PDB file of C-alpha atoms and ligand atoms in Angstrom:
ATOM      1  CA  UNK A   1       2.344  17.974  17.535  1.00 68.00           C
ATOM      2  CA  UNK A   2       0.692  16.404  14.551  1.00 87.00           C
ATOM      3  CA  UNK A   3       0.908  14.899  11.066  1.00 96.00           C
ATOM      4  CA  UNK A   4      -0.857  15.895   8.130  1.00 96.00           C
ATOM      5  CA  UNK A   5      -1.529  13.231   6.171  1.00 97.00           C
ATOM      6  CA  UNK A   6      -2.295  13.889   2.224  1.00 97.00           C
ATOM      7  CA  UNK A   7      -4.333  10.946   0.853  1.00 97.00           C
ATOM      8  CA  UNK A   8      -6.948   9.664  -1.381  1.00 95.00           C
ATOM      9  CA  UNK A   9      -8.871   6.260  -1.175  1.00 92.00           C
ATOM     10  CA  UNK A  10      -6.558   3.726  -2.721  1.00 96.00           C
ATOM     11  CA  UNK A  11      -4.159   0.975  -1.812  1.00 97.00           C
ATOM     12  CA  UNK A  12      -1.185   3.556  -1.732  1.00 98.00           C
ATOM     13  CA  UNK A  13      -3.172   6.096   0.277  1.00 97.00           C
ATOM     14  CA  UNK A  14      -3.956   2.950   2.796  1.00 97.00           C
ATOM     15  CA  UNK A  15      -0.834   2.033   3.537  1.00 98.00           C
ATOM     16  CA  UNK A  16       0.141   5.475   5.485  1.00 98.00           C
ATOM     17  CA  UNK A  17      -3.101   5.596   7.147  1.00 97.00           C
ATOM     18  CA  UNK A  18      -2.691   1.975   8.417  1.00 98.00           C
ATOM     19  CA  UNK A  19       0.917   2.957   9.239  1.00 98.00           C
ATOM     20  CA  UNK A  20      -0.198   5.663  11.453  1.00 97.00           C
ATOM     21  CA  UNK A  21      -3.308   3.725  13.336  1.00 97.00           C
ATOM     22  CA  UNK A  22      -0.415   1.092  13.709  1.00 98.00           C
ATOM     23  CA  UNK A  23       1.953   3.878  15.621  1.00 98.00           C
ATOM     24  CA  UNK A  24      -0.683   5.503  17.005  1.00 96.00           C
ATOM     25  CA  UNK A  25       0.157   9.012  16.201  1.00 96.00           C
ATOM     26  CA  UNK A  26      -2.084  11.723  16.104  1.00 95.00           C
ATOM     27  CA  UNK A  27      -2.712  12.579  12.631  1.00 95.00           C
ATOM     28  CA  UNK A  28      -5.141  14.693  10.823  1.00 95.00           C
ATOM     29  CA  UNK A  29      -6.470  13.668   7.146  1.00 95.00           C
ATOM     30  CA  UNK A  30      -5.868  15.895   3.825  1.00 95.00           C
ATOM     31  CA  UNK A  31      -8.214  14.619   0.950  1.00 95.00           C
ATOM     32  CA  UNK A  32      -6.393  15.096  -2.546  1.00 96.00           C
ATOM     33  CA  UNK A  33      -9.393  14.649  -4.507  1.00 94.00           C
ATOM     34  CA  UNK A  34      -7.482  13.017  -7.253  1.00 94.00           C
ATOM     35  CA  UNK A  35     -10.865  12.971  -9.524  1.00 92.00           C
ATOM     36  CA  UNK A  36     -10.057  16.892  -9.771  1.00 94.00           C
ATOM     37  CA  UNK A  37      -6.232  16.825 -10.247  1.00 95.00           C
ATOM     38  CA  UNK A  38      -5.451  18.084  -6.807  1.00 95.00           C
ATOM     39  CA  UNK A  39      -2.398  16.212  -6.717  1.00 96.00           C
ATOM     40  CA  UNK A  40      -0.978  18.571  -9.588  1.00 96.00           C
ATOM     41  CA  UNK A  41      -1.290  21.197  -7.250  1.00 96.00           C
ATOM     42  CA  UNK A  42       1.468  23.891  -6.813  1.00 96.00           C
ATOM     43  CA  UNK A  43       1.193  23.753  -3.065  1.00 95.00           C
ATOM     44  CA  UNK A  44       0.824  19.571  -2.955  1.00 96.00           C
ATOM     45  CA  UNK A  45       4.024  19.718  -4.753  1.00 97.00           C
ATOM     46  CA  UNK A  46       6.002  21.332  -2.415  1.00 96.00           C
ATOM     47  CA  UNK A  47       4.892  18.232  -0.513  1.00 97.00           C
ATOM     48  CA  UNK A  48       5.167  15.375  -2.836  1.00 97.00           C
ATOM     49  CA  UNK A  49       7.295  16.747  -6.126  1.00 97.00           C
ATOM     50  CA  UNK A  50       5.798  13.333  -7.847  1.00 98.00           C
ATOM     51  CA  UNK A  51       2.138  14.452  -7.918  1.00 98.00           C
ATOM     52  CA  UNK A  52       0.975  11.496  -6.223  1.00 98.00           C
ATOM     53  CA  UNK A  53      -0.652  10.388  -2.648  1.00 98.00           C
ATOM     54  CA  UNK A  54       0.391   9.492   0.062  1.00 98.00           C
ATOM     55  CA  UNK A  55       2.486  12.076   1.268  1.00 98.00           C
ATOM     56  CA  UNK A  56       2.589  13.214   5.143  1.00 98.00           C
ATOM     57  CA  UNK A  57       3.685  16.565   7.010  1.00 98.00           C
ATOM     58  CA  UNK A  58       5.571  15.900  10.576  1.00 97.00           C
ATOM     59  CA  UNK A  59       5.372  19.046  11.979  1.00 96.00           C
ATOM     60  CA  UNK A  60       7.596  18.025  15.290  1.00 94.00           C
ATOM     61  CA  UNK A  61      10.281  15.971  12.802  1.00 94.00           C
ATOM     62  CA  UNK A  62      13.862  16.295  13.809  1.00 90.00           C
ATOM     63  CA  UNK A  63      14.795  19.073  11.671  1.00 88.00           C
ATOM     64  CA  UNK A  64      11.333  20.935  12.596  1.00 93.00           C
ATOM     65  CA  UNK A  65       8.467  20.260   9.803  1.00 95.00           C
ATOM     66  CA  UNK A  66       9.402  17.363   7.546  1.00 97.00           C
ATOM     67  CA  UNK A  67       7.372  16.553   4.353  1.00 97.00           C
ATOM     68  CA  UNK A  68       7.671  13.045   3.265  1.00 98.00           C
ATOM     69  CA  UNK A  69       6.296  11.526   0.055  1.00 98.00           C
ATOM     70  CA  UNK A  70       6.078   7.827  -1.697  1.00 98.00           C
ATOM     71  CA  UNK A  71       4.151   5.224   0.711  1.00 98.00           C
ATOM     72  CA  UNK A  72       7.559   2.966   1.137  1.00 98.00           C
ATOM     73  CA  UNK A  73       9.579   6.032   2.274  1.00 98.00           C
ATOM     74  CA  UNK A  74       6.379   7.232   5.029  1.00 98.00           C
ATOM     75  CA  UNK A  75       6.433   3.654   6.655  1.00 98.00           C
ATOM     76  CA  UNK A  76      10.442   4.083   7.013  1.00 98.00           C
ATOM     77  CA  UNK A  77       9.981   7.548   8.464  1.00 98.00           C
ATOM     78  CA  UNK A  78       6.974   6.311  10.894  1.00 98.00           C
ATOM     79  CA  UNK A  79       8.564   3.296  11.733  1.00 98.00           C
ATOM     80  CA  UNK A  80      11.712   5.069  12.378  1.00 98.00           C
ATOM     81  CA  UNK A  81      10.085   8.072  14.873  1.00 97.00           C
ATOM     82  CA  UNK A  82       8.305   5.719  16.818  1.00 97.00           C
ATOM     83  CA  UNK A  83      10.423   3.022  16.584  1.00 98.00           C
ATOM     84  CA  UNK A  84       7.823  -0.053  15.901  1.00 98.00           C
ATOM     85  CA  UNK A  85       7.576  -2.311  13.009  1.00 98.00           C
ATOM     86  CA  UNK A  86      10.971  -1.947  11.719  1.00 98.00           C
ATOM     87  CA  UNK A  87      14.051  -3.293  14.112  1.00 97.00           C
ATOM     88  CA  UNK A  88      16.908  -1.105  14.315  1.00 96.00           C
ATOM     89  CA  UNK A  89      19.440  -3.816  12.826  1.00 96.00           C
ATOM     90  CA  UNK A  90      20.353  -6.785  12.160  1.00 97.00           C
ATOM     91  CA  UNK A  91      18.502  -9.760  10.132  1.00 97.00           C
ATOM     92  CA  UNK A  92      15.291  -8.804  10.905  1.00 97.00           C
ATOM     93  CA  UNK A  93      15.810  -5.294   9.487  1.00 98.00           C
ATOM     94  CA  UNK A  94      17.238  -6.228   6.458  1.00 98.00           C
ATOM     95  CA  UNK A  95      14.710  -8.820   5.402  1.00 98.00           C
ATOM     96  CA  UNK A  96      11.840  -6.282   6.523  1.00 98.00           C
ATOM     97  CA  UNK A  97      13.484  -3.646   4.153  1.00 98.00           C
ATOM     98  CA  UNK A  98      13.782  -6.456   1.647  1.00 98.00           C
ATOM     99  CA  UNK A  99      10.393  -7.315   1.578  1.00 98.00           C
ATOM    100  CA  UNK A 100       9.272  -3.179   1.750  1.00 99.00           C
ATOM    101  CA  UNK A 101      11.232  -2.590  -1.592  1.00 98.00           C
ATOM    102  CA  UNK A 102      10.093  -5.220  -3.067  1.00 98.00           C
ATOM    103  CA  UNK A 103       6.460  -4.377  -2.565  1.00 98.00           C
ATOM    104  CA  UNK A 104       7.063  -1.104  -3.769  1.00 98.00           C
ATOM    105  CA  UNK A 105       8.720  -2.062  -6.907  1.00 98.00           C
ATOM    106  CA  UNK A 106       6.856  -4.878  -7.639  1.00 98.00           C
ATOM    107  CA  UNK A 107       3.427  -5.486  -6.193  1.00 98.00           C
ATOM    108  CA  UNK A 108       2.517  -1.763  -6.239  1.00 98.00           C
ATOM    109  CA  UNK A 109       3.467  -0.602  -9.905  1.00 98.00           C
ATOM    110  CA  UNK A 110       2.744  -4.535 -11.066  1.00 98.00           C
ATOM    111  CA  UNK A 111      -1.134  -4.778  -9.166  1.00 98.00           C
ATOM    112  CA  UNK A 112      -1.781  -0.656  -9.897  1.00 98.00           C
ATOM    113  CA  UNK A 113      -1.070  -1.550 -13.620  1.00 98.00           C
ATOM    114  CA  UNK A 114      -3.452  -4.675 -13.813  1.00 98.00           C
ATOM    115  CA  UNK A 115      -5.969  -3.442 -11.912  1.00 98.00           C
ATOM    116  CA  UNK A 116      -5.883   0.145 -13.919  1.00 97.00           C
ATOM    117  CA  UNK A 117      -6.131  -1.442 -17.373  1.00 98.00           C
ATOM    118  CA  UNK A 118      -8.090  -4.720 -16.353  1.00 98.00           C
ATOM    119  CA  UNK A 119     -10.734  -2.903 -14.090  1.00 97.00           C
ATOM    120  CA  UNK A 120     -10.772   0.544 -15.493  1.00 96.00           C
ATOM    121  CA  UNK A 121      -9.990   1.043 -18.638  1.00 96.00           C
ATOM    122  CA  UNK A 122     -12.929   1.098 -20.987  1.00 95.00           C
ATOM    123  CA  UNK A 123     -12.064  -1.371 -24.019  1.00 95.00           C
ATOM    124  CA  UNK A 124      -8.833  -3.432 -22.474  1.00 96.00           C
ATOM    125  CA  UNK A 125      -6.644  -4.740 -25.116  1.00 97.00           C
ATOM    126  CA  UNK A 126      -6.609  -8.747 -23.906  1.00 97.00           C
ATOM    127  CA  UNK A 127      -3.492  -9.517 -24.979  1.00 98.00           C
ATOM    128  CA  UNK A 128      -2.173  -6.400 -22.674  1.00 98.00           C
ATOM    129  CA  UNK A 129      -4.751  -7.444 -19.780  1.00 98.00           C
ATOM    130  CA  UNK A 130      -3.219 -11.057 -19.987  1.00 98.00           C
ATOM    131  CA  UNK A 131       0.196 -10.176 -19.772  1.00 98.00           C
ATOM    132  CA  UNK A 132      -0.361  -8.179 -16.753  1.00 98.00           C
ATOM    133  CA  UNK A 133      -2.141 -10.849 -15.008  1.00 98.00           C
ATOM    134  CA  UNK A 134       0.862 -12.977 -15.827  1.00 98.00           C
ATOM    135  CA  UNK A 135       3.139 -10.751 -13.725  1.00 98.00           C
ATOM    136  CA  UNK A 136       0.091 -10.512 -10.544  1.00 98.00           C
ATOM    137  CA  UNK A 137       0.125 -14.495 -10.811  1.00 98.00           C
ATOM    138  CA  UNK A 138       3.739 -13.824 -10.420  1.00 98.00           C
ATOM    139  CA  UNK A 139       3.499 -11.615  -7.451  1.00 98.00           C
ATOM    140  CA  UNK A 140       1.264 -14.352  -5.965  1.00 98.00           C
ATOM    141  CA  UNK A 141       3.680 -17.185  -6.593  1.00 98.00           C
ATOM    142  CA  UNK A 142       6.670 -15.379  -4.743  1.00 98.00           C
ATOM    143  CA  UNK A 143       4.398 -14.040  -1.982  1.00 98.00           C
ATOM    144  CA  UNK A 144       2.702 -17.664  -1.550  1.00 98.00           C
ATOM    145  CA  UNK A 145       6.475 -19.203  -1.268  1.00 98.00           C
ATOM    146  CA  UNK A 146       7.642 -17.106   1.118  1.00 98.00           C
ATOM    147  CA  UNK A 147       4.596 -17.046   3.528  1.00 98.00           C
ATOM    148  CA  UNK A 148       4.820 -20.876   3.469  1.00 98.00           C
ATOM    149  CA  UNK A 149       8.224 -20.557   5.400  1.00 98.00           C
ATOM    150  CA  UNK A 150       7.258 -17.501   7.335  1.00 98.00           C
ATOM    151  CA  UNK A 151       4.492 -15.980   9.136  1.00 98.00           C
ATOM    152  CA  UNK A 152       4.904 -12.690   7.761  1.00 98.00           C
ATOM    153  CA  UNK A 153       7.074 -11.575   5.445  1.00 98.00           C
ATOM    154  CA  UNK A 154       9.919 -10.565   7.839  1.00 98.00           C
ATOM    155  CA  UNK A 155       9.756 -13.112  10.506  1.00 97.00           C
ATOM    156  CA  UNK A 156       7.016 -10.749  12.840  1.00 98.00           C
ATOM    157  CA  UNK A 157       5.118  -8.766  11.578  1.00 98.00           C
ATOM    158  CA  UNK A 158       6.212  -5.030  10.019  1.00 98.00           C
ATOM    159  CA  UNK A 159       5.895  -2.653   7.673  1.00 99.00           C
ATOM    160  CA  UNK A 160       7.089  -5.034   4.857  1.00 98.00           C
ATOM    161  CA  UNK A 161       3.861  -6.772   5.540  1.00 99.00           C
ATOM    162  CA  UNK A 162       1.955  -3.027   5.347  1.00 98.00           C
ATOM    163  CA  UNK A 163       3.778  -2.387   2.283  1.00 98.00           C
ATOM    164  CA  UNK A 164       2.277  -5.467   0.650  1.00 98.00           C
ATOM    165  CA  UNK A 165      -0.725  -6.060   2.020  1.00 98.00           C
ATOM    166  CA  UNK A 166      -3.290  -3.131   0.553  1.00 98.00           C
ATOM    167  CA  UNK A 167      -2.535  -4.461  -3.181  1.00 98.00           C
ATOM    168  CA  UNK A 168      -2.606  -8.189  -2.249  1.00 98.00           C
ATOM    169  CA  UNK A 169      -6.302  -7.675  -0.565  1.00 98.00           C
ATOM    170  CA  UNK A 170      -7.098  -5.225  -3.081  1.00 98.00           C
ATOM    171  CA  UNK A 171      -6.807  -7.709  -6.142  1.00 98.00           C
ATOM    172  CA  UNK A 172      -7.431 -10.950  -4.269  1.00 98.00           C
ATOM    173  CA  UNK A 173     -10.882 -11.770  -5.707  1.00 97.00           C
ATOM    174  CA  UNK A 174     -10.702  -9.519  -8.910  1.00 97.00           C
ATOM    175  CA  UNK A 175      -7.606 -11.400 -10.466  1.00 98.00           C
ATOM    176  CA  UNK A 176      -9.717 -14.463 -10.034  1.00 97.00           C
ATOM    177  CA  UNK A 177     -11.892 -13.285 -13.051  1.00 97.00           C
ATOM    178  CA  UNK A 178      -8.729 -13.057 -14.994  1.00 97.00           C
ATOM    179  CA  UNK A 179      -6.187 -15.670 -14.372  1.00 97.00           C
ATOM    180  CA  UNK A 180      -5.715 -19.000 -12.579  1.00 96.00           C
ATOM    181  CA  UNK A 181      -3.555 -18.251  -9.460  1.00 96.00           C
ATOM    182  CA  UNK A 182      -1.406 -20.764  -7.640  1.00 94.00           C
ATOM    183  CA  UNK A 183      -2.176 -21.958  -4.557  1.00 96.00           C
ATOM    184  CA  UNK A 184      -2.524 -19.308  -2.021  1.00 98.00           C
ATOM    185  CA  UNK A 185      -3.331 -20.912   1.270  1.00 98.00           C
ATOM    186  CA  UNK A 186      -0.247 -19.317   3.106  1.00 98.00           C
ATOM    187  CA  UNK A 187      -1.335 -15.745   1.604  1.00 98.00           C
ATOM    188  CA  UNK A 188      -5.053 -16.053   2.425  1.00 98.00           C
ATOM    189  CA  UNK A 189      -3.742 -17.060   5.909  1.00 98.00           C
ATOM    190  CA  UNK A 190      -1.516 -13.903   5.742  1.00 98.00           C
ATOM    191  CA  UNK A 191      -3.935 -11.337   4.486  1.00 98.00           C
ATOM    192  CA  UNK A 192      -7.052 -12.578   6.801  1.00 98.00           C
ATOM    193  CA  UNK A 193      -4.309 -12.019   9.912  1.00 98.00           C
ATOM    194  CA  UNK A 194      -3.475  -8.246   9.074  1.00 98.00           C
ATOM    195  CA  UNK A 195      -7.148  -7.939   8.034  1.00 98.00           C
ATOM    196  CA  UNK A 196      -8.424  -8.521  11.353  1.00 98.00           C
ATOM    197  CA  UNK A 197      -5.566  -5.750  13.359  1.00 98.00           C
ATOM    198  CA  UNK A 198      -7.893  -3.255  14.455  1.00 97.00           C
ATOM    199  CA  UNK A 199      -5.253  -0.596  13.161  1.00 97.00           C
ATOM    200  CA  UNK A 200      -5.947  -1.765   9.395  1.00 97.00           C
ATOM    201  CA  UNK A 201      -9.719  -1.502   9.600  1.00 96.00           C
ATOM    202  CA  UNK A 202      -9.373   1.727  10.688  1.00 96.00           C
ATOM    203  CA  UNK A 203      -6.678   2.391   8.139  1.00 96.00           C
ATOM    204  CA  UNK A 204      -8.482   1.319   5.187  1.00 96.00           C
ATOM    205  CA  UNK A 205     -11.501   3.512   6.658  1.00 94.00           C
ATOM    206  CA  UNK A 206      -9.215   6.397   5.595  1.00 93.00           C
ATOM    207  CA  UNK A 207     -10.358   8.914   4.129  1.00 88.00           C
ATOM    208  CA  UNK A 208     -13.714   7.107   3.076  1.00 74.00           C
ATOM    209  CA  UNK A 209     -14.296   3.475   2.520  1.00 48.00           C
ATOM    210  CA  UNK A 210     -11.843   1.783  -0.084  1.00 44.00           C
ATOM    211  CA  UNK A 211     -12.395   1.957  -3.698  1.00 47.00           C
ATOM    212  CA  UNK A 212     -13.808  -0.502  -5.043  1.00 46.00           C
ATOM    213  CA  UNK A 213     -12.767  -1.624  -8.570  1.00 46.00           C
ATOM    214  CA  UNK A 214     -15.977  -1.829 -10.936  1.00 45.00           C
ATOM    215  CA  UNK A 215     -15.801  -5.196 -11.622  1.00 44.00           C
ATOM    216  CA  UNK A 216     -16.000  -6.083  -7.719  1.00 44.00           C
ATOM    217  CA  UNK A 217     -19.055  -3.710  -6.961  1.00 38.00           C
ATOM    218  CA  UNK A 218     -22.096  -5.657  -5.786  1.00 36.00           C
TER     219      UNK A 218
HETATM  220  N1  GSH B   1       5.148   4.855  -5.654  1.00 80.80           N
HETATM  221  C1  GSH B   1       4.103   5.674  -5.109  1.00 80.80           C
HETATM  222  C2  GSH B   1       2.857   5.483  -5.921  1.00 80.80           C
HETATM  223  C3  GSH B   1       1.746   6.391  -5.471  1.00 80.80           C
HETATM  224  C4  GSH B   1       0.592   6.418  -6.476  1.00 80.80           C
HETATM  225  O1  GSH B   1       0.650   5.832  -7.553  1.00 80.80           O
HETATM  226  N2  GSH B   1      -0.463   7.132  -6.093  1.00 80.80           N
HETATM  227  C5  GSH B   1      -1.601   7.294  -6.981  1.00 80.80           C
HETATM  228  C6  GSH B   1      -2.874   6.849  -6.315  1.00 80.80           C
HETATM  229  S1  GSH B   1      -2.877   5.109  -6.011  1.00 80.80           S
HETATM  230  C7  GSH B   1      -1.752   8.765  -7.314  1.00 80.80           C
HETATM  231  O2  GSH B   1      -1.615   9.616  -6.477  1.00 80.80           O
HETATM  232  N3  GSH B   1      -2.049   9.068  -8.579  1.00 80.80           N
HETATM  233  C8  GSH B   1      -2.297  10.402  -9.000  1.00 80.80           C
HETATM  234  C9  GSH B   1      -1.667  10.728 -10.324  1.00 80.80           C
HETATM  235  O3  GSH B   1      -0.874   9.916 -10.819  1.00 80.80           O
HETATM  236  O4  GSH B   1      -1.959  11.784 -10.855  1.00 80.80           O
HETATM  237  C10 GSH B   1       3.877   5.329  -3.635  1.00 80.80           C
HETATM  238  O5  GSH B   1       4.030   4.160  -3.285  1.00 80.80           O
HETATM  239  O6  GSH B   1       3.566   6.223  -2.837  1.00 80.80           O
END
């Protein structure tokens, strides 16, 4: 009994290996070397049809080996088997899924596409790099409000929280460089809490040590 898990190291890839040192499954680690296009791979797309990591292989899932792809749907699934970090109803379970698709849908694609022309690219556009950083001050502002009426974004804390927190920590001192944020006390309070489970500093171990964007190397 065992999950694969298909990663790379970045925030997307973390957030299914913190998931499953969270669970504590048993799980083996696939590198997709995205450097060499692995991820376009005939077989890797029978596993995740989007060409893109994380993506995870249950061999002992209910209907007998279940591939799951796209990080929000893998904390679901892992949440779901094991039952911890997502309740099974009610309030709770709402806000947590809430929270999840809203880190999806906003802080991964909004952060990814910052930090990808911002810290990457070789000859940003500003006025492109500024209007990004716009929408990560945004993120910041609704994260900051919330976490100043909650410890974590769903009351305890869940995979909401996992969903979020890879991209948050990720850009935390880079968007500095860039943009004025708001004030973040209630964030830095929130990221230094997940930063110091045991389960997420193994997690972000996975499969190497975390990129680093350029601009943050020492
Ligand atoms: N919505 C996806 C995004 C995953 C994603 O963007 N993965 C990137 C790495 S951070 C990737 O695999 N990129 C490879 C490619 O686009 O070719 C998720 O949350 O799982």
């Amino acid at each position: 009994m065992m999950i694969e898990l298909f990663t790379y190291e970045t925030p997307n890839g973390q957030k299914a290996s913190i998931m499953l040192e969270e669970v504590e499954l048993p799980y083996v680690v696939r590198t997709v070397d995205l450097m060499k296009g692995e991820q376009r791979a005939p077989d890797f797309l029978r596993i995740s049809p989007n060409n893109k990591v994380p993506a995870i292989v249950d061999d002992d899932g209910v209907d007998g080996r279940t591939p799951v792809f796209e990080s929000g749907a893998i904390l679901v699934y892992l949440a779901e088997k094991t039952g911890k970090l997502l309740q099974a109803g009610g309030r709770a379970r709402s806000d947590a899924l809430q929270w999840l698709f809203w880190a999806m849908a906003g802080v991964g694609p909004g952060i990814g596409r910052f930090a990808s022309v911002a810290l990457f690219s070789k000859d940003p556009d500003p006025a492109l790099v500024k209007t990004l950083a716009e929408e990560v001050v945004r993120l910041f502002t609704v994260l900051e409000r919330r976490l100043s009426e909650v410890e974590y974004l769903a009351g305890d804390y869940s995979i909401a929280d996992i969903g979020a927190f890879t991209w948050v920590a990720y850009i935390r001192q880079p968007i500095t460089k860039y943009a004025t944020l708001p004030p973040v006390a209630a964030t830095d309070r929130w990221l230094a809490a997940i930063a110091a489970r045991p389960a997420v500093q193994k997690g972000l171990r996975v499969p190497k040590s975390a990129v680093r964007p350029p601009s943050a190397r020492t």
